[in-house]
Coordinates of C-alpha atoms in Angstrom, one line a residue:
X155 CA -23.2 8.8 -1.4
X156 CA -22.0 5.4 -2.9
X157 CA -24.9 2.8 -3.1
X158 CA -23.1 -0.9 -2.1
X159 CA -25.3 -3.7 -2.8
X160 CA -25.0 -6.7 -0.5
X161 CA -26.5 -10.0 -1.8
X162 CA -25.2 -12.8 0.2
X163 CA -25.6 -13.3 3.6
X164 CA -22.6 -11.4 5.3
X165 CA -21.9 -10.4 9.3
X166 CA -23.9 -7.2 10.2
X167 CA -21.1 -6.6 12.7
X168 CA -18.3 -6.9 10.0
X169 CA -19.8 -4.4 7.8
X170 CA -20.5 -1.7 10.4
X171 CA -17.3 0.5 8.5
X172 CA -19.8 0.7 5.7
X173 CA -23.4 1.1 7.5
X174 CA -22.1 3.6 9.9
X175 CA -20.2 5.8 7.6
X176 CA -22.1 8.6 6.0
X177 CA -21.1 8.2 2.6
X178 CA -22.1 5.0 2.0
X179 CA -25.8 3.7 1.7
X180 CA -26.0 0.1 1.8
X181 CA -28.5 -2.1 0.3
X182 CA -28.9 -6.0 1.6
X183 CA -31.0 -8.4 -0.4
X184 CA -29.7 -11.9 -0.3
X185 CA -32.8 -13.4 -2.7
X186 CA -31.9 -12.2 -5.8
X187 CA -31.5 -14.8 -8.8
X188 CA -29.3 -13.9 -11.7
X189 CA -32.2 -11.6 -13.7
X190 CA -33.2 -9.4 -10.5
X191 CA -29.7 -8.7 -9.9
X192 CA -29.2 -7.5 -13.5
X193 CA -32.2 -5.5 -12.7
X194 CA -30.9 -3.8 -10.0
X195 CA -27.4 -3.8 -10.4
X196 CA -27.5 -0.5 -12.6
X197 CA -27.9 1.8 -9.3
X198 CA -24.7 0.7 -7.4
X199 CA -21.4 1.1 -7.1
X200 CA -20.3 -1.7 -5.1
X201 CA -21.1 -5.5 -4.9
X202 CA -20.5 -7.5 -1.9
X203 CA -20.9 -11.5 -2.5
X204 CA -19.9 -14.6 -0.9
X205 CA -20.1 -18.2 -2.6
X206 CA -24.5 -17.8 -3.5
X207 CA -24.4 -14.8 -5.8
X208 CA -22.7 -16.1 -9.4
X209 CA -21.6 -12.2 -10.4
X210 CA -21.8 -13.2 -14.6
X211 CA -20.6 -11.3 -17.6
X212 CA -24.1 -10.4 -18.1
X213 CA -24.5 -8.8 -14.5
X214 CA -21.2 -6.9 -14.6
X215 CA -22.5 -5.4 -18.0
X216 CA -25.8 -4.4 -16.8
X217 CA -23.8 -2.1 -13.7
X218 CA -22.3 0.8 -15.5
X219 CA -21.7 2.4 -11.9
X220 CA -20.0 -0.6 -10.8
X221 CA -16.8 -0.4 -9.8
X222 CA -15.7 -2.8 -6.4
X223 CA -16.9 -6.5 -6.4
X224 CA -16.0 -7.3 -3.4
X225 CA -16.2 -11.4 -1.9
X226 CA -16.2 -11.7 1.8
X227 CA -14.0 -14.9 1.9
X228 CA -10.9 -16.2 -0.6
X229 CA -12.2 -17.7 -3.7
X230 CA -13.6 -16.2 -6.7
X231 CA -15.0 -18.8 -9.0
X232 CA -18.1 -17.0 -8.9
X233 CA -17.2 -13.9 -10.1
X234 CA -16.3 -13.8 -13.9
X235 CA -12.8 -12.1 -13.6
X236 CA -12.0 -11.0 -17.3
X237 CA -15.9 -9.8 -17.8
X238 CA -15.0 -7.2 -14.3
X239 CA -11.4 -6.4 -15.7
X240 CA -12.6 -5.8 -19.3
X241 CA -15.6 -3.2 -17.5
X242 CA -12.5 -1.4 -15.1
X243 CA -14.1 -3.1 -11.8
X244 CA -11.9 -3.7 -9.3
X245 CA -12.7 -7.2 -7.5
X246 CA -11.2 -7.4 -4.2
X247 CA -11.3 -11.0 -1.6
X248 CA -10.0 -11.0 2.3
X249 CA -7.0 -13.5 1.6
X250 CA -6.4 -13.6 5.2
X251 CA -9.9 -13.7 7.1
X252 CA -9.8 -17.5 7.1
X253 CA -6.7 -18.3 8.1
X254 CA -6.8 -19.8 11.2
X255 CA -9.9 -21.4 10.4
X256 CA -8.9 -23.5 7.9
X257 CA -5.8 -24.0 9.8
X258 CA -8.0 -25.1 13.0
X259 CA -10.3 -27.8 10.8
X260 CA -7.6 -28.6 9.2
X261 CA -6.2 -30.1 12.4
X262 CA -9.7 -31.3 13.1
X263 CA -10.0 -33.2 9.9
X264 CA -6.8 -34.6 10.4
X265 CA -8.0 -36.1 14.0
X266 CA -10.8 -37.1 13.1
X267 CA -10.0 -39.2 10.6
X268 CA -6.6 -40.3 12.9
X269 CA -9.6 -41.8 15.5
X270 CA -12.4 -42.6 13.7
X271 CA -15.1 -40.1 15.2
X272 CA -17.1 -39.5 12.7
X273 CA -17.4 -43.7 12.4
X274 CA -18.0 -44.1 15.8
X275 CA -19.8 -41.3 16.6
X276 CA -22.2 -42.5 13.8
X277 CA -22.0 -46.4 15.2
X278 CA -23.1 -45.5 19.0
X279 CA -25.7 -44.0 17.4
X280 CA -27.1 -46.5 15.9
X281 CA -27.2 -48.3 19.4
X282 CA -23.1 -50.1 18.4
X283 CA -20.8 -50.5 20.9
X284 CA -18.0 -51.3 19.2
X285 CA -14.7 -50.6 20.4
X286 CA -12.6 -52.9 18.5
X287 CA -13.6 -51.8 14.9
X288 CA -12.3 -47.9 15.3
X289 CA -9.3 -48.5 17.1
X290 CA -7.4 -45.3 15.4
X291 CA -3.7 -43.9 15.3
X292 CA -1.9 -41.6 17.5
X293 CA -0.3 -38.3 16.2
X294 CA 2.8 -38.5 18.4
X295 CA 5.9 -39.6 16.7
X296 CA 4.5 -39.3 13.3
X297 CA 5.5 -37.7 9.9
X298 CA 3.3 -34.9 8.3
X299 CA 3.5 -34.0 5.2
X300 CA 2.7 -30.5 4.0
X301 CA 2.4 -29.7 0.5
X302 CA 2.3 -25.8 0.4
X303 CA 3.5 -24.3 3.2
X304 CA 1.9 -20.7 3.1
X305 CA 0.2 -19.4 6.1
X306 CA -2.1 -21.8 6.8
X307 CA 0.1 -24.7 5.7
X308 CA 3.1 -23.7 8.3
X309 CA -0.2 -23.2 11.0
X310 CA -1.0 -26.5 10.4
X311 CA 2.7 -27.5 11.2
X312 CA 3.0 -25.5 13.9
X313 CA -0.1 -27.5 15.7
X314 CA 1.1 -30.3 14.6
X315 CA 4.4 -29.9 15.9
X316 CA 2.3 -29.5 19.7
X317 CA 1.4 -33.2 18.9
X318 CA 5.0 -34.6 18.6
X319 CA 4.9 -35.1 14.7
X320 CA 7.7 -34.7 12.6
X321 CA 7.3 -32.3 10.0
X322 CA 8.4 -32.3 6.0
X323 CA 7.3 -29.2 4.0
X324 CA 7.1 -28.7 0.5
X325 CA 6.7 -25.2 -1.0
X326 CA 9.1 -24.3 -4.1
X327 CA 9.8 -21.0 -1.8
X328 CA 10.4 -22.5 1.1
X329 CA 13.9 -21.7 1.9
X330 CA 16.7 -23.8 3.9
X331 CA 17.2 -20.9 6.4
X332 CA 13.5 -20.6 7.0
X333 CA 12.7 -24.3 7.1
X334 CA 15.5 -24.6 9.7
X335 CA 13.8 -21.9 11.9
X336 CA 10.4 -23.2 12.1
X337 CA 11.9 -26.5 12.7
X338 CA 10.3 -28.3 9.6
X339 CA 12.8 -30.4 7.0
X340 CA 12.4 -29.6 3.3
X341 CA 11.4 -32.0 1.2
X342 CA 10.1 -32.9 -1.8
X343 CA 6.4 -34.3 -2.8
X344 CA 8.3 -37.6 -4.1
X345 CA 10.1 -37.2 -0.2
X346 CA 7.0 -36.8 1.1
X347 CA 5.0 -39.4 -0.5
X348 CA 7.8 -42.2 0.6
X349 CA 7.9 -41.1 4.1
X350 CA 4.7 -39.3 5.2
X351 CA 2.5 -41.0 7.7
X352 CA -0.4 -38.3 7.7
X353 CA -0.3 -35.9 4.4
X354 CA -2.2 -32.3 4.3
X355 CA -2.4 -30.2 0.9
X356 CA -2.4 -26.4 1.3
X357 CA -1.2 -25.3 -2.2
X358 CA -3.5 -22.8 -4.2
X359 CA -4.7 -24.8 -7.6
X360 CA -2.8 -23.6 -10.7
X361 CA -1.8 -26.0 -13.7
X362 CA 1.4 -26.7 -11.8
X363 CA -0.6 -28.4 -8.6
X364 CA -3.8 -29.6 -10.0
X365 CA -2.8 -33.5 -9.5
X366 CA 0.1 -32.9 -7.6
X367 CA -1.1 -35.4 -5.4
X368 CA -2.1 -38.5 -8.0
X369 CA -1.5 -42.1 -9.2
X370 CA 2.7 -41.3 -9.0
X371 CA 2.4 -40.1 -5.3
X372 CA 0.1 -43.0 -3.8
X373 CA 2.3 -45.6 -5.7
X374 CA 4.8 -44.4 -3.8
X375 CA 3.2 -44.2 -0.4
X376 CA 2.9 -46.0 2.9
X377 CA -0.1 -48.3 2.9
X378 CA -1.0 -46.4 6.4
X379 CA -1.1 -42.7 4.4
X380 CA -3.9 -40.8 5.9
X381 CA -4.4 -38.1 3.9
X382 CA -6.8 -34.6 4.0
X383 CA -7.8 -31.7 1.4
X384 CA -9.2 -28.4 3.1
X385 CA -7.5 -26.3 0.8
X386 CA -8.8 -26.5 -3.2
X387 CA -10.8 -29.5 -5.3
X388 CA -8.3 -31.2 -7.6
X389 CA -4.8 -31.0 -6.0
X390 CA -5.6 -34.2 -4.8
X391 CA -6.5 -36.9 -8.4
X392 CA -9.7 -37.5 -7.2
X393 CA -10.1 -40.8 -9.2
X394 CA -6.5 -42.0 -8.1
X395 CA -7.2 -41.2 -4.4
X396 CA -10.6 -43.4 -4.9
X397 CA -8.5 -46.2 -6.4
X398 CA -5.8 -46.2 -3.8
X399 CA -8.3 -46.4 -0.9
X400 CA -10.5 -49.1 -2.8
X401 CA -6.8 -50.8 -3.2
X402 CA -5.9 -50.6 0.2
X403 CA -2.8 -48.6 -1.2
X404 CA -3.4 -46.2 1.8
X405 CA -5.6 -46.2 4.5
X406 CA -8.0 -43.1 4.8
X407 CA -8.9 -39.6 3.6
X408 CA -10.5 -36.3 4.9
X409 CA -11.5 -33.9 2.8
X410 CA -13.7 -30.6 3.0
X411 CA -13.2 -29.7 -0.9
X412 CA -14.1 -31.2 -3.8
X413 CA -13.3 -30.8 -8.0
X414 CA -16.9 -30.1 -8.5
X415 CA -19.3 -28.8 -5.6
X416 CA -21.5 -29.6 -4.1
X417 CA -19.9 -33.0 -4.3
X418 CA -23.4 -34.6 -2.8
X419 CA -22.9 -37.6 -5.5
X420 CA -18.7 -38.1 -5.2
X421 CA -18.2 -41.6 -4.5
X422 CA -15.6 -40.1 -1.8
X423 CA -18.3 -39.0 0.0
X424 CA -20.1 -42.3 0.6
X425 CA -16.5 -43.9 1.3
X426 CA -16.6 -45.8 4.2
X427 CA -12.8 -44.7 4.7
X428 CA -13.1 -40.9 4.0
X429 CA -14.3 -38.3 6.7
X430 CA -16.1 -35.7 4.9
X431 CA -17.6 -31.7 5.3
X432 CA -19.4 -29.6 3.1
X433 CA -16.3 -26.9 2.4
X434 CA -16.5 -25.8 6.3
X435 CA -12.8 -24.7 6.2
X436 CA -13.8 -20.7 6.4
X437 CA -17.4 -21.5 8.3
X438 CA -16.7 -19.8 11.9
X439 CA -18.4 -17.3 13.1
X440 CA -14.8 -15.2 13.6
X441 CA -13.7 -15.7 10.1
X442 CA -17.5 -14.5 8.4
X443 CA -16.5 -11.8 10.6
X444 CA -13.1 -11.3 9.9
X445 CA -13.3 -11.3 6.0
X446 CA -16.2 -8.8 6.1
X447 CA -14.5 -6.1 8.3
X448 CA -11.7 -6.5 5.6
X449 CA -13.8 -6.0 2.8
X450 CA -15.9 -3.4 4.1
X451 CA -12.7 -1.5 5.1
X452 CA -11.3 -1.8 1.8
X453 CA -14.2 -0.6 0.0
X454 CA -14.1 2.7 2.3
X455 CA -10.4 3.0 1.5
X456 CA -10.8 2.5 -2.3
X457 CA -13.8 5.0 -2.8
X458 CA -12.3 7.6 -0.1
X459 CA -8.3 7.2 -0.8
X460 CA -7.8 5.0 -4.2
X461 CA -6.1 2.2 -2.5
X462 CA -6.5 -1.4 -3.0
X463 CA -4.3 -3.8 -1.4
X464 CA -6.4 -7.1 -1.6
X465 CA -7.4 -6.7 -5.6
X466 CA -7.6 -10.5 -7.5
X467 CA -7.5 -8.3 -10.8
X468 CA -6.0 -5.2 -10.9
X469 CA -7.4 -1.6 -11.6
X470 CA -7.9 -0.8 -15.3
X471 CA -5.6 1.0 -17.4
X472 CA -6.9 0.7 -20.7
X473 CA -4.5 0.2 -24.4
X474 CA -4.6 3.6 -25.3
X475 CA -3.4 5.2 -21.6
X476 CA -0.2 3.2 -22.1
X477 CA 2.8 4.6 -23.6
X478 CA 3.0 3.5 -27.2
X479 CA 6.6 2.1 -27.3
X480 CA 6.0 0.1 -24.2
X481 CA 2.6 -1.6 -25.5
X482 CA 4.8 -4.5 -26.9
X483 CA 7.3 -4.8 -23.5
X484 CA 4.5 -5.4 -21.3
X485 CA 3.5 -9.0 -22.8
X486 CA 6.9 -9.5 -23.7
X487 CA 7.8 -9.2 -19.7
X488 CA 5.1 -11.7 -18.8
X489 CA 6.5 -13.9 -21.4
X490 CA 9.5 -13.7 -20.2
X491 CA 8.6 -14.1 -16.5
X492 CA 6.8 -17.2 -18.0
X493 CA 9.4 -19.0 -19.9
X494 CA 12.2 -18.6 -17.3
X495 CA 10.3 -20.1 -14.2
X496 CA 9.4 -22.8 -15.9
X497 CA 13.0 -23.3 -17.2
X498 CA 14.8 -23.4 -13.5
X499 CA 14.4 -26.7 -11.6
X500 CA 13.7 -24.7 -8.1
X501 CA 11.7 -21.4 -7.2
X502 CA 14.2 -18.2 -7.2
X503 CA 15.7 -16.6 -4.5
X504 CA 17.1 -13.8 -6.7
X505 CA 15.5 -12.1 -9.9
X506 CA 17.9 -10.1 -12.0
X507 CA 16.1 -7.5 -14.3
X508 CA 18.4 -5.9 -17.0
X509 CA 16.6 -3.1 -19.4
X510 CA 19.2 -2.0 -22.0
X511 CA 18.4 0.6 -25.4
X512 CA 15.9 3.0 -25.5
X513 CA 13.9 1.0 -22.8
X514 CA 16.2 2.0 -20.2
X515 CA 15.1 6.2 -20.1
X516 CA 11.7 5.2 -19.9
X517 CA 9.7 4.1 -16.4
X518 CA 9.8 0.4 -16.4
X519 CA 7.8 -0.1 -13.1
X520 CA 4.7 -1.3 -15.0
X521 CA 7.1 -3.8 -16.9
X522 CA 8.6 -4.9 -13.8
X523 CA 5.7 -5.7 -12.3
X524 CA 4.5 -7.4 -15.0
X525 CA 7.1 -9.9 -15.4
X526 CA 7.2 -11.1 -11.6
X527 CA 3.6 -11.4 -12.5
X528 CA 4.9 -13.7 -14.9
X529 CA 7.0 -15.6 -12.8
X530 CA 5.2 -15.8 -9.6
X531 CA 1.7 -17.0 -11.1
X532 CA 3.5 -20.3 -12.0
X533 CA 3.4 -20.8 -8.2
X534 CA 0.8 -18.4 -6.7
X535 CA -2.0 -18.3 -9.1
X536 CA -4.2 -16.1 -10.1
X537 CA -4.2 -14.4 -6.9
X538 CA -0.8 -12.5 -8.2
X539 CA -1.8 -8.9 -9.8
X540 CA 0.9 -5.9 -11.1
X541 CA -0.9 -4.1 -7.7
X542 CA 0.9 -7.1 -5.0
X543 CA 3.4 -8.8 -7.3
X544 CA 6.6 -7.0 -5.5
X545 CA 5.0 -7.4 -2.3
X546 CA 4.5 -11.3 -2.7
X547 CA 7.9 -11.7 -4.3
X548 CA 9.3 -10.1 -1.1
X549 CA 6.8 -12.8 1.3
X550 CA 8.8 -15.2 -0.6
X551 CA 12.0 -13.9 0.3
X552 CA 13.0 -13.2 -3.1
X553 CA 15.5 -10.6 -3.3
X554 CA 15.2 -8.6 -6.5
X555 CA 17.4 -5.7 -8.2
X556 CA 17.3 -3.8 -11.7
X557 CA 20.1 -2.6 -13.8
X558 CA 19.7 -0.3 -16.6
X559 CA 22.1 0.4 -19.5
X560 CA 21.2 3.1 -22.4
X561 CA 23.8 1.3 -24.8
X562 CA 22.7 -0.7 -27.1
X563 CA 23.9 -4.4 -28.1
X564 CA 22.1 -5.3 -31.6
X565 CA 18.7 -4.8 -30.5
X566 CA 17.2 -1.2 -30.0
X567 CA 15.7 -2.4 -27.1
X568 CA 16.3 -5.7 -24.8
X569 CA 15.0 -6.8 -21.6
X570 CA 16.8 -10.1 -19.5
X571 CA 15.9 -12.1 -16.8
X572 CA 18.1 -14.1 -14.8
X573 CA 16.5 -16.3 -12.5
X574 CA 18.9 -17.5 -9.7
X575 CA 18.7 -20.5 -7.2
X576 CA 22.4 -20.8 -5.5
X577 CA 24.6 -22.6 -8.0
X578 CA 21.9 -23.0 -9.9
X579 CA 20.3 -19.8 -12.8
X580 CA 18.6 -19.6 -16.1
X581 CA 19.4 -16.2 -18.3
X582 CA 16.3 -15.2 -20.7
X583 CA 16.8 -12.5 -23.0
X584 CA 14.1 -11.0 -24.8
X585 CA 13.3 -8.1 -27.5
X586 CA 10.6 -6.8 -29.7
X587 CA 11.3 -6.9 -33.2
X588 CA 9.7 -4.8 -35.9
X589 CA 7.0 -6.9 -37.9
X590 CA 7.9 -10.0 -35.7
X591 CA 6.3 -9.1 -32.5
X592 CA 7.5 -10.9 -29.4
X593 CA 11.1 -12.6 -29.3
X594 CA 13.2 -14.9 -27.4
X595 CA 16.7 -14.3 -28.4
X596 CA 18.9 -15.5 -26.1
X597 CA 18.5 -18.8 -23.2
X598 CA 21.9 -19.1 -21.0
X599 CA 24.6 -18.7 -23.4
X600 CA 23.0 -20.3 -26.6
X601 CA 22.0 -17.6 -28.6
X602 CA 18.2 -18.2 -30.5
X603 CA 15.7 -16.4 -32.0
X604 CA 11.8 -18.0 -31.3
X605 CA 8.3 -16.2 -31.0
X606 CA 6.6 -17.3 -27.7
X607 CA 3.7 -19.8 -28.5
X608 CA 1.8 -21.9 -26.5
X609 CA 2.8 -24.9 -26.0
X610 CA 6.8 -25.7 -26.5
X611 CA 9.3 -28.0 -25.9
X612 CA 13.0 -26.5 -24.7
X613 CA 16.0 -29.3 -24.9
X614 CA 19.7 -29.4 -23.8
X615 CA 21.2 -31.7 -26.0
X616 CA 24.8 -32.7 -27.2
X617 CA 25.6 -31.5 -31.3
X618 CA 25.6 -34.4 -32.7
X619 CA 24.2 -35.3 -36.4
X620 CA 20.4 -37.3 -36.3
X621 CA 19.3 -35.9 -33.0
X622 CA 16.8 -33.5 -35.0
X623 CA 14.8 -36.5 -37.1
X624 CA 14.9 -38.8 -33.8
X625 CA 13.1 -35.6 -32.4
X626 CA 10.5 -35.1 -34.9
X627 CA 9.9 -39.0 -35.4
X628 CA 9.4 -39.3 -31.9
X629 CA 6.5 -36.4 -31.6
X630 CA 5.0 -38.2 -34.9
X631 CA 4.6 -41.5 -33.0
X632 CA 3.2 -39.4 -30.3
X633 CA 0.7 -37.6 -32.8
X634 CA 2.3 -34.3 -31.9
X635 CA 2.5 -32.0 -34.4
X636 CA 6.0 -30.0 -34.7
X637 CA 4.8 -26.0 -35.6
X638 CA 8.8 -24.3 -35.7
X639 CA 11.8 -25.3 -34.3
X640 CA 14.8 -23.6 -33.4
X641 CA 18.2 -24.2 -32.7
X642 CA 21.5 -22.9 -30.6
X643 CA 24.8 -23.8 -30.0
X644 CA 28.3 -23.2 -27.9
X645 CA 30.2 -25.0 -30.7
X646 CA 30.4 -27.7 -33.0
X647 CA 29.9 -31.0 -31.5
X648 CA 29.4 -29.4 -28.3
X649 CA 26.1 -28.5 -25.8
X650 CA 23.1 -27.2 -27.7
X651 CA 19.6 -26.2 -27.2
X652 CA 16.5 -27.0 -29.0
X653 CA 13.5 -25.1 -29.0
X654 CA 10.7 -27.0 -30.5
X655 CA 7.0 -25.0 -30.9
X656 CA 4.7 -28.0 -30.9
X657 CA 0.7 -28.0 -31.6
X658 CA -0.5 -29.7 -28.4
X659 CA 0.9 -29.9 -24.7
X660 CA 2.8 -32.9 -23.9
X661 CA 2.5 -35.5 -21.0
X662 CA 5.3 -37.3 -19.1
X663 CA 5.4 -40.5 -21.4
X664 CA 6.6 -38.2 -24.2
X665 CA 9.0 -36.4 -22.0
X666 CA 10.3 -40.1 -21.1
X667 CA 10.4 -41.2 -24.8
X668 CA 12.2 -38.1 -25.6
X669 CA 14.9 -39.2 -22.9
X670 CA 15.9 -42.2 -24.7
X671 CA 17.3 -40.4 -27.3
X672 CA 21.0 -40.4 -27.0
X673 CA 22.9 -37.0 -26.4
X674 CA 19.5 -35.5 -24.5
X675 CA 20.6 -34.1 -21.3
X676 CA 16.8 -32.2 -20.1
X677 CA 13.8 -31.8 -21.5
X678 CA 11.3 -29.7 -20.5
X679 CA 7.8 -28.6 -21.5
X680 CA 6.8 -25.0 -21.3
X681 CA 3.5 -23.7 -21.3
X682 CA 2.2 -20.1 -22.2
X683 CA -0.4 -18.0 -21.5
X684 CA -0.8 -16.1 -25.2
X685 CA -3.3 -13.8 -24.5
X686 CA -5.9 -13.8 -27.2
X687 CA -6.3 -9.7 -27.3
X688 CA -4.1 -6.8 -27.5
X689 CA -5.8 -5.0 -23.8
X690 CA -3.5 -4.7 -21.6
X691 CA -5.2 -4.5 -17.8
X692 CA -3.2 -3.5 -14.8

């Protein structure tokens, strides 16, 4: 008999796989604070939460039973993910429950704001009849923007496309063959910003999109923009969203999602120009249902069969259950998958994965997965585990193969990426070397020799004499501190590469400075997750 604990307030109906099944007892108590649960915790094997319960470090390591934390819905801020992963609990979401929920108020939120109901509605009232004042805008003929266009980003489209509206989509796997057969034009958020009469976010929030929508994007934008967030806090700047509407740089917001919730004190919500709603995007009474028949069913299938399809971490394999020489290939794939994706201008459409040495008799599966893990987090998030990274690489409609070669070419072992986007493709190669650890030995054709780090600056440059001290004296004006640098070239005087390992991250006006040197052809700023341990969970 498994015991499942249920402590936030979840469908009855959509947990009937659990209640009626005879080998599972299950527990509801949805007034627990954090010291009860860590009281009670001890007895079960399964935790099913929403947004209330905050599942802590110090909960999961009071449940030495535990083994599925379960939430009913998408997000997982509450649940302390490396605390579950460290303890070998699987935690599992319903990624698709909500979808047409969110997709639905997302077209809500985007007509309301388009008419002015929640003004007006507010006005009459208050005993106003006042017709003139909310005079609003009509859908047809319009441009929507959609930044992200996953599921419920292209079901947003697909509405809006009922309304007459013009659609541009950006998604960096968005392809031209796809776009063309949804009947959406691929754009660009710059495109989008320019020519976007109503603009809708749908993007999950990773470094790459936090801001996406900022300063940059309403400086470029119509003075009519109507804009809405129903997707994550912070992919819209909330402070340059406030200053464009105070500006009259565009002309009104929705949201249902804020950087920090509740947002009860956001000076978006008392904007006289923003429609608001207390992160309602997944609050229907189908969805609530949906994403609890999804847990509940996973839970049975874990306990009963092993299987987990929906995992936000992934099962537990701990150091020592690894093979010893591949302990050093696994981070060395996700470095890899890390560097490259951040090197090619556009998201793949093919992955080339070339194992050559020793490397090649053994099973690479677990490095394979690792280093799409790598790639596709850039984009994805955190949602990407070694469990669904092949799957999602292949909802992308990235094509993938591996080629294996027992010869070896100066390293005992090598592994290389090539990243490919039509004409254009960026060629990592990578190797484990005795005493040295991780290694980057090869970018393109330049041949180098660099240990991953943190924060790092890559550059295509012309050979030409000074170009180095420029560099350096540039990053000293800047206050950034140079930590190694390495460089590679075709041939005297001609291309080269710079690799620069640098103390702090850079912004854009260094990038730009960095630009005005003559003979600098690209710049770009990579940024690595080093992980601070030597566990490796799967």
């Amino acid at each position: 008999m498994y015991k499942i604990l249920v402590s936030d307030p979840i469908s009855p109906e959509g947990l009937k796989s659990l209640t009626d099944h005879k080998d599972f007892e299950v527990v509801t108590n949805t007034e627990l604070s954090e010291s009860e649960l860590i009281e009670k915790i001890a007895d079960f094997e399964g935790l099913i939460v929403r947004s209330q319960t905050q599942v802590t470090a110090d909960v999961i390591a009071a449940a030495p039973n535990l083994k599925v934390i379960a939430r009913a819905g998408v997000g997982v801020d509450n649940i302390d993910i490396d605390a579950a992963t460290k303890h070998g609990v699987i935690v599992i979401n319903a990624p698709d429950g909500n979808t047409i929920s969110a997709t639905e108020h997302s077209m809500a939120m985007i007509l309301s704001m388009a008419r002015n109901v929640p003004q007006a509605h507010k006005s009459l009232k208050e005993g106003k009849w006042d017709r003139k004042t909310y005079r609003g805008t009509e859908l047809y003929n319009k441009v929507l923007g959609v930044v992200g266009a996953g599921r419920i980003g292209l079901g947003v489209a697909k509405r809006a496309q009922s309304f007459g509206m013009k659609i541009l989509a950006f998604d960096p796997y968005l392809s031209e063959d796809k776009a063309k057969e949804l009947n959406v034009i691929r754009a660009t958020v710059d495109e989008i910003a320019e020519q976007a009469d109503f603009v809708t976010v749908h993007t999950p929030l990773t470094p790459k999109t936090k801001g996406i929508v900022g300063e940059a994007f309403f400086a470029k934008a119509k003075p009519t923009l109507q804009i809405i967030n129903v997707a994550r806090g912070g992919i819209i700047d909330e402070e340059a969203l406030l200053n464009a509407l105070n500006e009259d740089r565009i002309q009104a917001a929705a949201l249902d999602v804020f950087e920090t919730e509740p947002a009860t004190e956001s000076p978006l919500v008392k904007h006289d120009k923003v429609v608001v709603t207390p992160h309602l995007g997944a609050s229907t009474v189908e969805a609530q249902e949906k994403v609890a028949v999804s847990v509940a069913n996973e839970i049975v299938d874990i306990f009963e069969n092993g299987n987990v399809l929906n995992a936000i971490n992934a099962p537990r394999m701990t150091y020592n259950e690894i093979n010893e020489e591949l302990k050093p290939y696994i981070e060395l794939s996700k470095l890899t998958g890390e560097v490259g994706i951040q090197l090619l201008e556009k998201a793949p459409r093919e992955l080339h994965i070339k194992y050559e040495g020793d490397l090649a008799l053994d099973d690479t599966s677990l490095i394979t997965r690792t280093l799409v893990s790598g790639v596709l987090r850039q984009d994805l998030g955190e949602r990407v585990n070694l469990i669904n990274a092949l799957v999602l690489l292949n909802e992308q409609g990235v094509s993938y193969n591996i080629e294996k070669n027992t010869k070896h070419r100066g390293f005992s072992n090598y592994i290389e990426l090539t990243l490919i986007n039509k004409d254009t493709q960026i060629k990592i190669g990578a190797t484990v070397l005795n005493g040295y650890g991780p290694r980057i030995v090869r970018i393109n054709d330049y041949p180098v020799d660099f240990k991953p780090e943190q924060h790092q600056l890559v550059i295509n440059h012309t050979d030409k004499p000074g170009i180095v001290g420029r560099t350096g004296q540039i990053l000293g004006e800047f206050d950034i501190n140079i930590a190694s640098m390495h460089l590679g070239r075709t041939n005297l005087g001609g291309n080269a590469l710079m690799v620069l390992s640098i103390d702090h991250p850079v912004n854009q006006d260094v990038i730009d400075a960095l630009f005005q040197i003559e003979g600098f052809n690209n710049v770009r700023s990579v940024e690595l997750d080093i992980p601070q341990d030597t566990n490796y969970n799967i």
